[in-house]
Structures are given as C-alpha cells and as structure tokens.
Amino acid sequence: MSSKILIIGACGQIGSELTYRLRRLFGDKNVVASDINANNLEISKSGIFEIVDAQDFTSVKNCIEKHQIDTVYLMAAMLSATGEKHPEKAWDLNTDSLFHVLNLAKDKIIKRIFWPSSIAVFGPTTPTKYTPQYTTMEPSTVYGITKQVGERWCEYYFNKYGVDVRSIRYPGIISWKTLPGGGTTDYAVEIYHEAIKTNQYQCFLKADTELPMMFMDDAIKATIDIMMAKPKDIKIRSSYNLAAISFTPQEVADSIKKHIPEFEISYAPDFRQEIANSWPKSINDSYARQDWKWKHSFLLEDITQEMLFQLGKKYKTIKKTSQ
Ligand code: NAD
C-alpha cells in the first residue's frame, strides 16, 4: 500500500519496534527511521537513519523530500509523567509536531499519517469501566490535553482537507526491547526488569490500580492493521479506542511469582497515582474490532512468560559481555 515510510521518534519504546516491523514488511530501503538524537544505536545503525526535529517544520519537510516519503508515523511525543514536569514543553512538542505533518499532508507532500493518541484523553469524569468510544472526555494532564486536541485536529483535517490520518488510543504498552519514555504505565515494564535483576520491585502505583494494557506485538499489529485498512473502513478519524487486557500491579506481581517465587513487591505511590486514578480501568474497543477487524493475542500470562524469557536472555548476555 505505501511506498516510502518515515518514522519520527523511531528511537523510542514504540517507534523502535515499529521500525523493525515496517522494515521487515516493506524492505529496508523503503523505511527511514528518524529521531532528534541517535541515542538508540540499534535503530540508528540498523538502516537509513536521519536526525529530524519534529518541532522544526523545515527539518521534517527536508527529510520527507530527500527520501520521497509518502507515509509518516509520528511517534515523537512527551509522555504523561514527564509532561506533568514540563507542561509547556509537552504542549509545544506534542502539538507542533502534529501540525507539521498534518500541513504537509494538506499540501499533498505526503499522503498518509499515523498519529497515536492515548487513553490519557479520558479524565476523572469519564466512566472508568469499559469506557466507550464516545463519552465525557475531560483530561486532567497536559499530555491528555495534547492528545485530545490532536484528535480534534486530525478529524478536522480529514473533514476539511481530506487528509488520510489514522489514529488509535494506545493503552499502556509493555515491551522488552526499548525502555519506556516517562509514562504512568511504565511500572508494568520496570517490574519485569527488576524481577530479573534483583527479585524485588517498589511500585509507584498502589496495588489495586487497574489500568488498560497491551503487549508491544499487539500494539504494532494494531498500528499496521489500521494503516493497511481500506480508507472506507476507517470510519473514525479522531482516534479509535483500542484494548487488550486490564490488570493491577498486584496481579502482575502474582503472575511473576508463578515463575520467580522469591519475587517481592512493595508500594510507594507518587504523583503518578493521581494520573492513573484519572484514567479508565478498561476500554470498550468494539468500533476497532468491527471496522478494521482488530483482535489482540496476548493475555497477562503470555506477557509475563515472554518478558521474563526475553529479559532473562538480555541480562545474561550483558553479564557475560561485562565479565
Ligand atoms: P518514547 O518516549 O519512548 O519515544 C519518543 C521518541 O521521540 C524518543 O525516541 C525521543 O527521542 C523522540 N523525540 C522527542 N522529541 C523529539 C523531537 N522534537 N523530534 C524528533 N523526535 C523526538 O515514546 P513511546 O512510548 O514510543 O510513544 C510513542 C507514541 O505513542 C507517543 O505519541 C505516545 O504519546 C504514544 N503512546 C505511548 C504509550 C506507551 O505506553 N508507550 C501509550 C499511549 C500512547
């Protein structure tokens, strides 16, 4: 479907895995990875890589023209927990970057955009159980505000200018290749690292904090599925609710204990507890399942097995090479 792809924010948790998957699907020469820095050496050395500042229109446009890009995956953003520490920076990065790619599509320089939203668009007045697609949305974090406003602009650019922009509201994403970048659901990745390294973890959320979560493989599948869908099947042009499973820190700890009986969890909730309290516990994603046949595969036990297996291997290799 697409001929030349640019990923902006390719060194991050999701961008990195998306880059690998898109390269396997479309070929190395058709997928350009970019980021504001080359911190993730595996990505920056694994194929075509460019330094691009998503906030700088000229930097984005030059890269797109240089590589004759027609499809952009905009993954650069400041996430929820970091955004609360730097509200203005979060606003500037998250909104400027989206405007740049929307305007490039409006001017027909690119044809298609993927832009991720988040469950952070919901807020304390949203129904928390099985949160519907259309409901009260009063986000209380700057991150959530940027995602909500982004959704409105995506829909506006589709309706007014026919821009083919597609979006999903990711839940918390769990993965082992690249560390998460400052979100409220990061505990669900850190816990596996600490279980392998030290057999213990101090969680920054309370034991019974239930949040919607998804394994990276499912998140990447959803991202590619929505981008491969026929335009007529994409009926929502703001952003689709997307779900897999929901669980609490205690439930993850219990699933780890089945594999590492000596694992201990303790709790020291911090400012992220308030953010988590404002988010849904579970999500109704029936539109995504109906319109473009979304289906998840990984349940908590599958995630625990895969995380412990992959991180076990990773830390063994690190230990060996440092000896
Ligand atoms: P991340 O923080 O891991 O990665 C973001 C990447 O963007 C980093 O590599 C960073 O260097 C890069 N970046 C920052 N500023 C930039 C700039 N000015 N120009 C170019 N690159 C820049 O984030 P992620 O977890 O991979 O998230 C990707 C997208 O998915 C974001 O839009 C995020 O809001 C959304 N999302 C993520 C989650 C999750 O659990 N990870 C959940 C919901 C939504």
XYZ file of C-alpha atoms and ligand atoms in Angstrom:
367
model
C 0.000 0.000 0.000
C 2.706 2.535 0.972
C 5.910 3.022 -0.941
C 8.152 5.162 1.310
C 7.785 5.481 5.062
C 9.250 7.896 7.629
C 9.069 7.168 11.349
C 9.579 10.256 13.508
C 10.607 9.368 17.067
C 11.978 5.996 15.906
C 14.365 5.580 18.853
C 11.546 5.392 21.409
C 9.744 2.444 23.002
C 7.153 2.012 20.251
C 8.952 3.728 17.354
C 11.899 1.324 17.562
C 9.804 -1.840 17.299
C 7.611 -0.274 14.633
C 10.744 0.473 12.599
C 11.912 -3.149 12.744
C 8.468 -4.444 11.777
C 7.955 -1.972 8.915
C 11.423 -2.771 7.540
C 10.575 -6.481 7.517
C 7.277 -5.746 5.738
C 8.349 -3.109 3.213
C 12.127 -3.550 2.902
C 14.991 -1.614 4.497
C 15.323 0.885 1.692
C 11.663 1.922 1.980
C 11.679 2.720 5.709
C 13.520 5.776 7.049
C 13.944 5.962 10.828
C 14.429 9.391 12.418
C 14.713 10.938 15.847
C 16.007 14.099 17.485
C 19.089 12.180 18.585
C 20.749 8.870 17.789
C 20.634 7.513 21.359
C 19.250 4.155 20.306
C 22.280 2.756 18.493
C 20.494 -0.416 17.410
C 17.984 1.697 15.477
C 20.318 4.381 14.205
C 22.718 1.763 12.830
C 20.124 -0.729 11.558
C 19.156 1.051 8.321
C 18.505 4.513 6.885
C 18.515 6.958 9.798
C 18.166 10.741 9.866
C 18.297 13.295 12.662
C 14.954 15.117 12.462
C 13.460 17.551 14.956
C 9.691 17.003 14.855
C 9.157 20.561 16.072
C 11.111 22.050 13.179
C 8.923 22.154 10.048
C 11.887 22.569 7.699
C 13.760 19.642 9.244
C 10.705 17.369 8.758
C 9.957 18.637 5.235
C 13.575 18.330 4.062
C 13.759 14.725 5.209
C 10.435 13.911 3.543
C 11.534 15.481 0.254
C 15.018 13.961 0.375
C 13.615 10.430 0.694
C 10.365 10.974 -1.284
C 8.304 9.879 1.702
C 4.566 9.334 1.285
C 3.647 7.920 4.717
C 4.635 9.299 8.137
C 4.337 7.570 11.500
C 4.640 10.386 14.044
C 5.787 8.725 17.268
C 7.679 11.656 18.862
C 5.909 12.999 21.949
C 6.404 13.874 25.590
C 4.534 11.309 27.694
C 2.237 11.723 30.706
C 4.602 11.687 33.702
C 7.348 13.776 32.053
C 4.687 16.110 30.636
C 3.498 16.994 34.153
C 7.049 18.143 34.944
C 7.374 20.205 31.733
C 3.828 21.236 30.743
C 4.741 23.894 28.181
C 7.375 21.749 26.510
C 4.895 18.854 26.319
C 2.284 21.119 24.742
C 4.769 22.525 22.214
C 6.253 19.183 21.162
C 3.000 17.246 21.018
C 1.016 19.870 19.096
C 3.720 21.456 16.848
C 4.832 18.062 15.551
C 1.285 17.034 14.666
C 0.530 20.323 12.898
C 3.668 19.969 10.794
C 2.713 16.572 9.406
C -0.977 17.467 9.023
C 0.016 20.539 6.998
C 2.415 18.516 4.840
C -0.473 16.155 4.051
C -2.850 19.074 3.418
C -0.288 20.388 0.893
C -0.146 16.896 -0.704
C 3.568 16.489 0.090
C 2.697 13.263 1.956
C -0.330 11.007 1.506
C -0.888 9.237 4.821
C -0.236 9.799 8.546
C -0.310 7.583 11.602
C -0.522 9.535 14.838
C -1.045 7.794 18.175
C -3.445 9.071 20.777
C -3.763 7.591 24.262
C -6.191 6.533 26.992
C -4.965 9.798 28.613
C -7.632 11.627 26.567
C -10.066 10.430 29.227
C -10.283 12.067 32.631
C -11.828 11.821 36.106
C -15.378 12.441 34.798
C -15.174 9.600 32.236
C -16.893 6.290 33.117
C -13.969 4.074 34.161
C -15.291 0.605 33.350
C -15.434 -0.471 29.723
C -15.033 3.183 28.678
C -16.973 3.775 25.450
C -15.599 5.373 22.276
C -17.870 8.380 22.660
C -18.104 9.651 26.232
C -17.173 12.528 28.526
C -13.530 13.496 27.934
C -12.073 15.989 30.397
C -8.367 15.038 30.630
C -6.563 16.382 33.689
C -2.947 16.015 32.454
C -1.199 18.240 29.947
C -0.382 15.068 27.981
C -4.076 14.134 27.846
C -4.986 17.649 26.754
C -2.458 17.489 23.890
C -3.824 14.122 22.771
C -7.451 15.265 22.937
C -6.726 18.427 20.971
C -4.676 16.354 18.500
C -7.647 14.066 17.912
C -9.869 17.061 17.164
C -7.319 18.413 14.653
C -6.954 15.020 12.946
C -10.701 14.800 12.426
C -10.810 18.432 11.282
C -8.029 17.930 8.690
C -9.780 14.804 7.408
C -13.160 16.539 7.092
C -11.882 19.857 5.709
C -8.914 18.819 3.595
C -9.328 15.077 3.047
C -6.104 14.290 4.936
C -5.766 10.499 5.382
C -4.779 10.473 9.046
C -5.362 7.362 11.178
C -5.096 7.055 14.923
C -5.565 4.730 17.869
C -5.707 5.432 21.593
C -2.926 3.175 22.880
C -3.265 1.802 26.399
C -0.056 1.228 28.459
C 2.419 -0.646 26.269
C 4.606 -3.454 27.648
C 7.810 -4.417 25.869
C 11.351 -5.664 26.495
C 13.484 -4.226 23.655
C 13.454 -0.489 24.469
C 12.684 1.096 27.830
C 9.534 3.253 28.112
C 9.912 7.013 27.972
C 8.223 8.571 31.028
C 4.608 7.367 31.132
C 2.322 6.420 34.027
C 2.147 2.767 32.957
C 5.964 2.363 32.903
C 5.775 0.295 36.107
C 4.461 -2.631 34.053
C 7.794 -2.767 32.192
C 10.136 -1.838 35.064
C 8.674 -4.600 37.249
C 9.928 -7.320 34.875
C 13.423 -5.793 34.640
C 13.687 -5.610 38.440
C 12.234 -9.108 38.884
C 15.075 -10.485 36.748
C 17.811 -8.248 38.167
C 17.001 -8.039 41.905
C 13.909 -10.205 42.657
C 12.144 -7.147 44.054
C 10.320 -4.017 42.875
C 8.968 -0.890 44.521
C 5.894 0.190 42.559
C 4.936 3.856 42.172
C 1.234 2.949 41.898
C -0.996 1.313 44.527
C -1.502 -2.463 44.478
C -5.095 -2.283 43.195
C -4.631 0.343 40.438
C -6.296 -1.256 37.431
C -5.275 0.127 34.023
C -5.708 -0.950 30.386
C -2.512 -2.509 28.996
C -1.226 -4.197 25.840
C 1.828 -6.168 24.770
C 4.034 -4.482 22.157
C 3.409 -7.144 19.489
C -0.321 -6.445 19.693
C 0.257 -2.659 19.599
C 2.432 -2.940 16.478
C -0.111 -5.246 14.838
C -2.904 -2.731 15.527
C -0.775 0.112 14.134
C -0.028 -1.729 10.910
C -3.574 -3.111 10.590
C -5.172 0.327 10.781
C -2.662 1.721 8.268
C -3.280 -1.167 5.843
C -7.079 -0.937 6.108
C -9.058 0.430 3.173
C -9.882 4.133 3.654
C -13.610 3.348 3.603
C -13.192 1.050 6.622
C -11.687 3.825 8.751
C -14.895 5.379 9.987
C -13.414 7.239 12.953
C -10.916 9.942 12.038
C -10.303 11.308 15.525
C -8.896 8.167 17.199
C -10.091 4.621 17.880
C -10.393 3.124 21.355
C -8.064 0.103 21.461
C -7.875 -2.567 24.161
C -6.325 -5.879 25.056
C -6.276 -6.581 28.807
C -6.531 -4.733 32.131
C -4.650 -5.569 35.320
C -3.312 -4.187 38.604
C 0.312 -4.112 39.868
C -0.591 -6.878 42.344
C -1.844 -9.083 39.505
C 1.423 -8.610 37.567
C 3.404 -9.376 40.719
C 1.341 -12.557 41.256
C 1.952 -13.667 37.678
C 5.726 -13.068 38.102
C 5.728 -15.038 41.376
C 4.498 -18.113 39.486
C 7.878 -18.064 37.691
C 10.082 -16.429 40.369
C 8.581 -17.451 43.751
C 11.064 -15.282 45.721
C 9.935 -12.079 43.900
C 8.725 -9.356 46.312
C 6.740 -6.216 45.501
C 6.309 -3.138 47.721
C 4.328 0.037 47.111
C 5.302 3.718 47.367
C 2.722 5.654 45.309
C 3.938 9.014 43.951
C 2.452 11.777 41.752
C 1.703 9.211 39.042
C -1.026 7.673 41.242
C -3.210 10.724 40.662
C -2.715 10.455 36.905
C -3.601 6.745 36.983
C -6.711 7.481 39.089
C -7.982 9.777 36.340
C -7.734 7.107 33.617
C -10.120 4.267 32.652
C -9.754 0.813 34.151
C -10.910 -0.898 30.962
C -11.796 0.153 27.418
C -14.589 -0.732 25.009
C -12.904 -1.021 21.611
C -15.812 -2.514 19.665
C -15.506 0.034 16.811
C -11.910 -1.014 16.073
C -12.944 -4.682 16.207
C -15.865 -4.015 13.864
C -14.370 -1.501 11.385
C -10.888 -2.914 10.739
C -11.166 -6.301 12.484
C -8.820 -5.573 15.405
C -8.084 -8.585 17.618
C -5.497 -8.879 20.404
C -3.490 -12.021 21.159
C -1.503 -11.557 24.404
C -3.013 -12.114 27.867
C -1.185 -11.329 31.139
C 0.307 -14.822 31.484
C 1.629 -14.719 27.888
C 3.176 -11.300 28.541
C 4.845 -12.441 31.775
C 6.311 -15.522 30.108
C 7.661 -13.554 27.151
C 9.022 -10.659 29.248
C 10.834 -12.937 31.699
C 12.215 -15.101 28.903
C 13.481 -12.207 26.746
C 14.831 -10.105 29.642
C 16.444 -13.187 31.176
C 18.377 -13.705 27.928
C 19.217 -9.996 27.633
C 20.652 -9.665 31.155
C 22.594 -12.933 30.803
C 24.257 -11.537 27.662
C 25.023 -8.207 29.379
C 26.581 -10.091 32.335
C 28.663 -12.286 30.017
C 29.987 -9.347 27.967
C 30.876 -7.343 31.098
C 32.879 -10.259 32.583
P 9.075 7.358 23.874
O 9.178 8.465 24.850
O 9.631 6.027 24.223
O 9.742 7.790 22.491
C 9.558 9.054 21.929
C 10.718 9.312 20.970
O 10.534 10.634 20.428
C 12.101 9.316 21.663
O 12.996 8.477 20.968
C 12.546 10.777 21.596
O 13.958 10.940 21.434
C 11.803 11.254 20.351
N 11.644 12.709 20.327
C 11.412 13.555 21.358
N 11.371 14.820 20.912
C 11.568 14.772 19.578
C 11.637 15.761 18.566
N 11.478 17.054 18.822
N 11.872 15.349 17.293
C 12.043 14.040 16.995
N 11.983 13.059 17.920
C 11.752 13.428 19.194
O 7.533 7.246 23.459
P 6.731 5.929 23.020
O 6.319 5.218 24.239
O 7.461 5.197 21.961
O 5.419 6.602 22.427
C 5.227 6.812 21.046
C 3.860 7.446 20.860
O 2.855 6.595 21.400
C 3.694 8.794 21.574
O 2.872 9.624 20.785
C 2.957 8.431 22.825
O 2.195 9.504 23.301
C 2.076 7.287 22.360
N 1.656 6.391 23.445
C 2.567 5.588 24.073
C 2.149 4.745 25.114
C 3.119 3.822 25.817
O 2.714 3.122 26.757
N 4.378 3.773 25.441
C 0.799 4.742 25.493
C -0.092 5.595 24.863
C 0.346 6.394 23.814
